[in-house]
Short mmCIF file of C-alpha atoms in Angstrom, two decimals:
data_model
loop_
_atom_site.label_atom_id
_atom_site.label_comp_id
_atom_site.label_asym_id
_atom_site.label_seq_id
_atom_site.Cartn_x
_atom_site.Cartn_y
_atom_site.Cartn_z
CA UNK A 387 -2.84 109.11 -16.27
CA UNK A 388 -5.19 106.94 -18.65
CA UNK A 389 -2.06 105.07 -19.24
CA UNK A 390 -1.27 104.39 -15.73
CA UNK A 391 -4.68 103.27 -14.66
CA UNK A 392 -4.87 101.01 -17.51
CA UNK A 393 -1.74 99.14 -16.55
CA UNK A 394 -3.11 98.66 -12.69
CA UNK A 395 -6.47 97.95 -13.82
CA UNK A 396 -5.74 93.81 -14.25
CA UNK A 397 -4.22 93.98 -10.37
CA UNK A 398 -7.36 95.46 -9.24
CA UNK A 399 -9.06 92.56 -10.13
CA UNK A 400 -6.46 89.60 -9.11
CA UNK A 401 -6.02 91.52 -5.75
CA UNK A 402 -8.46 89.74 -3.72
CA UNK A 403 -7.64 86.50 -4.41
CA UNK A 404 -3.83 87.27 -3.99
CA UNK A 405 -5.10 89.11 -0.50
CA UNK A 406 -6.73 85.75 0.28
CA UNK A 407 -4.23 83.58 -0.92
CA UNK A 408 -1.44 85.27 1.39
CA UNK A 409 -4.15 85.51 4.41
CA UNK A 410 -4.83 81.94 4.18
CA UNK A 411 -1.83 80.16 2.42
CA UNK A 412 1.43 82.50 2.73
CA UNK A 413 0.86 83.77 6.04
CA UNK A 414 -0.16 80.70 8.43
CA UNK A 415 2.79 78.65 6.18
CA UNK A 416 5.12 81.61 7.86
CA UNK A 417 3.15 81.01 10.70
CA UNK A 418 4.08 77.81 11.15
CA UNK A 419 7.27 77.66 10.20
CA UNK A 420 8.32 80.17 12.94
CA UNK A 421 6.17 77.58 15.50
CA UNK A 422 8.18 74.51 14.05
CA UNK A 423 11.17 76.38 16.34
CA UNK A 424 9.31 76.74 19.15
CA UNK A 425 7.29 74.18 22.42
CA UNK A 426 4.32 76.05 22.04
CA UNK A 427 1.72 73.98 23.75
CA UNK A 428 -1.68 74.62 25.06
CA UNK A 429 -0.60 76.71 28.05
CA UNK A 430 1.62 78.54 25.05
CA UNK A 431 -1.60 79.54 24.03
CA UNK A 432 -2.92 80.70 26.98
CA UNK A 433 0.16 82.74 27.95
CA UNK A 434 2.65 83.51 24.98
CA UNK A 435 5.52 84.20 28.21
CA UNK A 436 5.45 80.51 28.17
CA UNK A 437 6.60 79.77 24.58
CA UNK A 438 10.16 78.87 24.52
CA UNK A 439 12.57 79.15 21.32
CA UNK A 440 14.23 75.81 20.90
CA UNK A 441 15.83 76.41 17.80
CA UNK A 442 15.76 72.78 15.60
CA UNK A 443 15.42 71.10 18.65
CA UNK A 444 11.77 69.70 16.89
CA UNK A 445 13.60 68.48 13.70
CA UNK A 446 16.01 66.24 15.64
CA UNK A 447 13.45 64.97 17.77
CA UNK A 448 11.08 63.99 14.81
CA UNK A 449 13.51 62.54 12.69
CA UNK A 450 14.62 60.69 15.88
CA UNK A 451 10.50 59.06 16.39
CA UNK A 452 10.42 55.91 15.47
CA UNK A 453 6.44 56.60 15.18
CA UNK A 454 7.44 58.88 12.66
CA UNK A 455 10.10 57.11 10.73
CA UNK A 456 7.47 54.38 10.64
CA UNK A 457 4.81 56.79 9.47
CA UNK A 458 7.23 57.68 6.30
CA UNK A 459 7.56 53.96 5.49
CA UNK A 460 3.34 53.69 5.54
CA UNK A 461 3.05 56.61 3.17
CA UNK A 462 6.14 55.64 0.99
CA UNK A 463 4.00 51.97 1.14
CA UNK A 464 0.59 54.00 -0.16
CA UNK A 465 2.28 56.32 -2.50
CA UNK A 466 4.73 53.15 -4.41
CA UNK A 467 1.16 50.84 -4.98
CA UNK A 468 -1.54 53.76 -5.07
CA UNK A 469 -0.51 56.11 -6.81
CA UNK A 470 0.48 53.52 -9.89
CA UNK A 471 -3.33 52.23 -9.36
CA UNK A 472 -4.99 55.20 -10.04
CA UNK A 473 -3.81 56.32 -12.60
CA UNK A 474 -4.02 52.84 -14.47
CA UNK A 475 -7.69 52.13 -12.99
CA UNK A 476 -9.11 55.69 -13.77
CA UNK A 477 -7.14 55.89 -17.37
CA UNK A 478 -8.09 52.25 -18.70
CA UNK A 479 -11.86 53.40 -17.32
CA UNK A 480 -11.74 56.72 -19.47
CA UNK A 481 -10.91 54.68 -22.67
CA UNK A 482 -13.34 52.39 -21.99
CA UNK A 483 -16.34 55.26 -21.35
CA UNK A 484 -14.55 57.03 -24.34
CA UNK A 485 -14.23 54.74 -27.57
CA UNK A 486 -17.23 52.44 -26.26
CA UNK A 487 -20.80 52.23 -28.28
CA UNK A 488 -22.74 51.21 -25.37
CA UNK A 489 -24.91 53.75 -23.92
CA UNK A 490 -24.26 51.91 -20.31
CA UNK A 491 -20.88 53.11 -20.65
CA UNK A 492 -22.28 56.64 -20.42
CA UNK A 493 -24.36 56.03 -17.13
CA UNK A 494 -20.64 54.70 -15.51
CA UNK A 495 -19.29 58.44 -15.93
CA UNK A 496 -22.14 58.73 -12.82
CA UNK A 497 -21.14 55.64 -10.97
CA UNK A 498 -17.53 56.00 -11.17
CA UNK A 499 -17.46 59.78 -10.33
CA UNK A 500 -19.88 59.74 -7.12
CA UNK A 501 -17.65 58.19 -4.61
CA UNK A 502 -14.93 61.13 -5.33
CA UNK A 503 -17.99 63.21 -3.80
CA UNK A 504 -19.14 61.06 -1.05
CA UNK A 505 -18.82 62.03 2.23
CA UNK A 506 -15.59 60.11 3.57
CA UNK A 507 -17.90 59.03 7.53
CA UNK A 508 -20.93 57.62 5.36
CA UNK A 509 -17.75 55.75 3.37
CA UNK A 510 -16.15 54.64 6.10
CA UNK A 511 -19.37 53.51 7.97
CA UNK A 512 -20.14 51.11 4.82
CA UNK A 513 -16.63 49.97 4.46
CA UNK A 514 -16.08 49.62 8.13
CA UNK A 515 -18.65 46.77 7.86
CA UNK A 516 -17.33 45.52 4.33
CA UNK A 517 -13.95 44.50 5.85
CA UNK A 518 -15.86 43.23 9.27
CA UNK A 519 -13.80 39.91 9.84
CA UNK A 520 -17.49 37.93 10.85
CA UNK A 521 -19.60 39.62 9.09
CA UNK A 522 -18.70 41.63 6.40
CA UNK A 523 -19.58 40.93 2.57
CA UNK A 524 -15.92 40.50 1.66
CA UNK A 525 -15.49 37.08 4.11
CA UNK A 526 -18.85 36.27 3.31
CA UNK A 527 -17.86 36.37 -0.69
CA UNK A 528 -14.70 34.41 0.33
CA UNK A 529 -16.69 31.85 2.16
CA UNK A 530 -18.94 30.86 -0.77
CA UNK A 531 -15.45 29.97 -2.50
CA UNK A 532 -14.36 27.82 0.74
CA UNK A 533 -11.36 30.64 1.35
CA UNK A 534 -10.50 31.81 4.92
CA UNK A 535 -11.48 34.35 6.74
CA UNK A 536 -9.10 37.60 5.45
CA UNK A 537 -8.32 40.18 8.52
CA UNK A 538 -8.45 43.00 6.10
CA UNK A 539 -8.35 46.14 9.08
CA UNK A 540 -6.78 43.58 11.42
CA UNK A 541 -3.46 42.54 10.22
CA UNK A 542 -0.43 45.28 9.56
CA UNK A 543 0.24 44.11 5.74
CA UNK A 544 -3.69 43.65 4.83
CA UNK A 545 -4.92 46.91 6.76
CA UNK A 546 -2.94 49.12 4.90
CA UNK A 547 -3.68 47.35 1.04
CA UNK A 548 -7.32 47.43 2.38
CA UNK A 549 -7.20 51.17 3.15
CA UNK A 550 -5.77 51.21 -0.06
CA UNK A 551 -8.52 49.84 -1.89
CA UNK A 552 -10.94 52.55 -0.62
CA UNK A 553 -8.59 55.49 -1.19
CA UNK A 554 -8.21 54.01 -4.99
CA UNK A 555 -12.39 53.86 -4.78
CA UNK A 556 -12.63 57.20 -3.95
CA UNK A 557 -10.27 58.78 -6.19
CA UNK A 558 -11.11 57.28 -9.48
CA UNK A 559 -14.25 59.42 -10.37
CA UNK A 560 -12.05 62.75 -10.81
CA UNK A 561 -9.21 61.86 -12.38
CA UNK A 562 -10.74 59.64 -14.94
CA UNK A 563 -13.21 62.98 -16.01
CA UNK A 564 -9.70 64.71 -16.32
CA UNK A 565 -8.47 62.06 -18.43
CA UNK A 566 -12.04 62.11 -20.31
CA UNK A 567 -11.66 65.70 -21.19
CA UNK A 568 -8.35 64.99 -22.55
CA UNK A 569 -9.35 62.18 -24.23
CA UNK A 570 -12.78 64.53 -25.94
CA UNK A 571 -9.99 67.31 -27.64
CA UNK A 572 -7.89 64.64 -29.37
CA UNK A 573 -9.01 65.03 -33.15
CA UNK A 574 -10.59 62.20 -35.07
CA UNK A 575 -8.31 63.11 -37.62
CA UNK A 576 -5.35 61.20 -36.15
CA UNK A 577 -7.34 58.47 -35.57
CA UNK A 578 -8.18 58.18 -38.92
CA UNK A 579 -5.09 58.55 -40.61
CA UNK A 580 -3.72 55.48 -38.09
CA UNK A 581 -6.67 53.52 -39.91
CA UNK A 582 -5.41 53.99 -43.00
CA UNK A 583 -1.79 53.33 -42.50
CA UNK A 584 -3.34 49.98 -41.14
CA UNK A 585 -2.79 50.44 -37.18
CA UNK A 586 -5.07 48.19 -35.18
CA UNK A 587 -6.60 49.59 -32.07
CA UNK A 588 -3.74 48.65 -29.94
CA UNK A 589 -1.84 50.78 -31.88
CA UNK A 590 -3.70 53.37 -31.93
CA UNK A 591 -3.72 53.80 -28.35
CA UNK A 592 0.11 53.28 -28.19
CA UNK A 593 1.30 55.46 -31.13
CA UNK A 594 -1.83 58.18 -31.41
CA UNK A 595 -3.89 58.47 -27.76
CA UNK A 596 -0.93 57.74 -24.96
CA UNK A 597 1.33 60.29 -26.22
CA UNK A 598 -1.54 63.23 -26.52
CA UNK A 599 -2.61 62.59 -23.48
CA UNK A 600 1.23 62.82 -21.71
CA UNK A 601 0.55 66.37 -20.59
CA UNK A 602 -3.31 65.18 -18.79
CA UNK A 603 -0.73 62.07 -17.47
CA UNK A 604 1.48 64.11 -16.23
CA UNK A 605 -0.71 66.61 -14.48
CA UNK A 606 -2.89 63.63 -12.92
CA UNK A 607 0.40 61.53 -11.81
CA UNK A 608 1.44 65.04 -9.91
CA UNK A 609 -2.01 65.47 -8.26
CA UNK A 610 -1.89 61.99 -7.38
CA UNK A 611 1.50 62.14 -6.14
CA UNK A 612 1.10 64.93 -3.73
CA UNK A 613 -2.50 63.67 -2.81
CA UNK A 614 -1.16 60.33 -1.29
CA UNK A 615 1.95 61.57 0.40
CA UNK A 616 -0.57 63.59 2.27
CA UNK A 617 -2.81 60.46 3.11
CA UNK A 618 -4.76 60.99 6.02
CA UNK A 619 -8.57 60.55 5.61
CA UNK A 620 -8.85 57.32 5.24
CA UNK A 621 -6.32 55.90 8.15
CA UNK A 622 -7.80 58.66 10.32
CA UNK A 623 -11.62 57.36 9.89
CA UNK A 624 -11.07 53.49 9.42
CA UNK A 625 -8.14 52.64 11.57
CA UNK A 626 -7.19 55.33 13.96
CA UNK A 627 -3.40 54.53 12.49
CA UNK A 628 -3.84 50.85 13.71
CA UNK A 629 -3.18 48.37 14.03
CA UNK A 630 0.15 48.87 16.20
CA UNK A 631 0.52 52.19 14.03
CA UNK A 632 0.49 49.88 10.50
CA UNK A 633 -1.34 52.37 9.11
CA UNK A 634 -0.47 55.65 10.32
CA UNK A 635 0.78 58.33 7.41
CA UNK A 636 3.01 61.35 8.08
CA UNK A 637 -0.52 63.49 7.64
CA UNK A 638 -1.85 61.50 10.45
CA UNK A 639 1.49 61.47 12.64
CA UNK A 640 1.06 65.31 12.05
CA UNK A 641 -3.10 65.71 13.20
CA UNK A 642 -2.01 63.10 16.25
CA UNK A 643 0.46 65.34 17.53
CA UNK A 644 -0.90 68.61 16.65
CA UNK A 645 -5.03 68.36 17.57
CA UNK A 646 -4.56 65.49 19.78
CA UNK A 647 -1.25 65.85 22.07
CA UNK A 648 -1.06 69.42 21.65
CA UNK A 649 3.04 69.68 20.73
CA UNK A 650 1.94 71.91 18.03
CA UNK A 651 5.62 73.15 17.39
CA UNK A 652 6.39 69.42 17.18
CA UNK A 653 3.53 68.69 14.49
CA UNK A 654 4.54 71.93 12.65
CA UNK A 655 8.21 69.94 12.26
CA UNK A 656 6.94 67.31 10.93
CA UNK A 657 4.33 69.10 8.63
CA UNK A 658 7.71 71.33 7.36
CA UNK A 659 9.26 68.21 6.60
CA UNK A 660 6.37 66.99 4.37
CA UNK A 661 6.34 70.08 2.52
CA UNK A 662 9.96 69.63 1.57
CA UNK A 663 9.69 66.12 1.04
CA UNK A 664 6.31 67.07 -1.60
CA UNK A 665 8.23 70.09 -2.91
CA UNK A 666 10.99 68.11 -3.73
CA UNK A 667 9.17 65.17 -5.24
CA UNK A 668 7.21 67.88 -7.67
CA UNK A 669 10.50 69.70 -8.78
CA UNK A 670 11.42 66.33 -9.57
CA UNK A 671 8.62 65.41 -11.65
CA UNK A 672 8.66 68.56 -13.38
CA UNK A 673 12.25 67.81 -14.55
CA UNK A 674 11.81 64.45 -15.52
CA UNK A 675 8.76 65.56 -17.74
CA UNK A 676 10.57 68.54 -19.37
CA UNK A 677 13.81 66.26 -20.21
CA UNK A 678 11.11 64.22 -21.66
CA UNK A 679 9.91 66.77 -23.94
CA UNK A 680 13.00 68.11 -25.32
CA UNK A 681 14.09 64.74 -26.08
CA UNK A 682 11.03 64.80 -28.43
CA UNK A 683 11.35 67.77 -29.68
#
């Protein structure tokens, strides 16, 4: 019996969480995917005699939406340049923090890290007037150099680079503390023998520092990954997915449809088909990086 109870005493304890991870993951994902087959509507809602099974009658139709073919285009757009620029910006700002002898350096762990915690309206308020076309400081900064104007919310191209920008403000802070922590449990000792086999700095952080840090690379690049191909904040606050639907992502084409139109069998569709599309991308990932290490190994 004292066998038996130790050998369900460690599911005791995990039990809640897995009770709250299948009450609020698991079961609304089931959830949904039965309401992806269905019109369910507001007046669904109301009066479940009204819901109608349409099989993959949703899946044909979204596929079909040129909104939403365009939406996959805009977040294929954020994920190709975004993703890329965080994980250069908020590496190259971890080695910087890192291997620097300034104090200063110390303070920018603070600066760089508190727009990750910002509230995303207060952002958007002080952006929103950054990228004003009359008077915003980023025309105003172009003017003192004799440039033009820029219409950085205003044109299709621009609006989504400028949304962008923000998203790559916002999302520094946190991955460059993951890469920080990486970059803290990396022994001096390596470093030193690369000193005296006569390796330069540049070296160093080619032979010695990028390759222990390709596990903290990895993870950030599949955290990044899935982060942008679920874009949404940012479009949703500063543009509405304008202008002309420039800047609308799948996550927004989703919310529109769902919270705003009310074809929540439709928006469950096309939230399936993100999942798939993220799944797939991350199984991907994963077998690119272990092919990777058994080639070193």
């Amino acid at each position: 019996m004292r066998r038996f109870m130790d050998q369900k005493t460690p599911y005791l304890f995990i039990s809640p969480a897995l009770l709250l991870l299948i009450m609020f993951s698991l079961f609304p994902i089931v959830i949904a995917f039965v309401i992806s087959f269905t019109d369910i509507n507001l007046v669904g809602l109301a009066d479940w005699s009204k819901i109608n099974f349409i099989g993959l009658e949703n899946y044909k139709n979204v596929l079909s939406d040129p909104i939403f073919l365009k939406s996959i285009g805009n977040t294929l757009f954020y994920v190709i340049i975004g993703v890329p620029l965080v994980i250069i910006c908020s590496l190259g700002i971890a080695l910087m923090i890192n291997f620097s002898q300034a104090k200063i350096f110390q303070f920018f762990r603070l600066i760089f890290y508190t727009p990750s915690i910002t509230n995303v309206v207060a952002v958007a308020v002080v952006w929103s007037y950054l990228y004003n076309p009359q008077f915003g400081l980023f025309n105003y900064l172009l003017s003192l150099l004799d440039l033009p104007a820029v219409p950085w919310l205003q044109d299709p191209t621009i609006a989504k680079i400028s949304l962008i920008i923000l998203a790559l403000w916002r999302a520094i802070g946190v991955n460059m503390i993951i890469f920080l922590a990486a970059l803290q449990g990396i022994p001096r000792e390596y470093y030193e023998a690369a000193q005296l086999d006569g390796a330069n700095r540049w070296k160093q952080l080619t032979n010695v520092t990028v390759p222990l840090l390709r596990f903290a690379i990895f993870f950030v690049t599949v955290t990044t990954m899935i982060g942008w191909l679920q874009f949404f904040e940012e479009p949703f606050v500063m543009t509405q997915g304008g202008p002309l639907d420039s800047t609308t992502s799948v996550a927004l084409f989703i919310y529109r449809n769902g919270f705003q139109l009310s074809k929540f069998g439709y928006a469950a569709a096309g939230s399936f088909i993100l999942f798939i599309a993220i799944i797939i991308i991350t199984i991907v990932q994963f077998k690119i990086q272990n092919r990777h290490d058994d080639t070193q190994m």
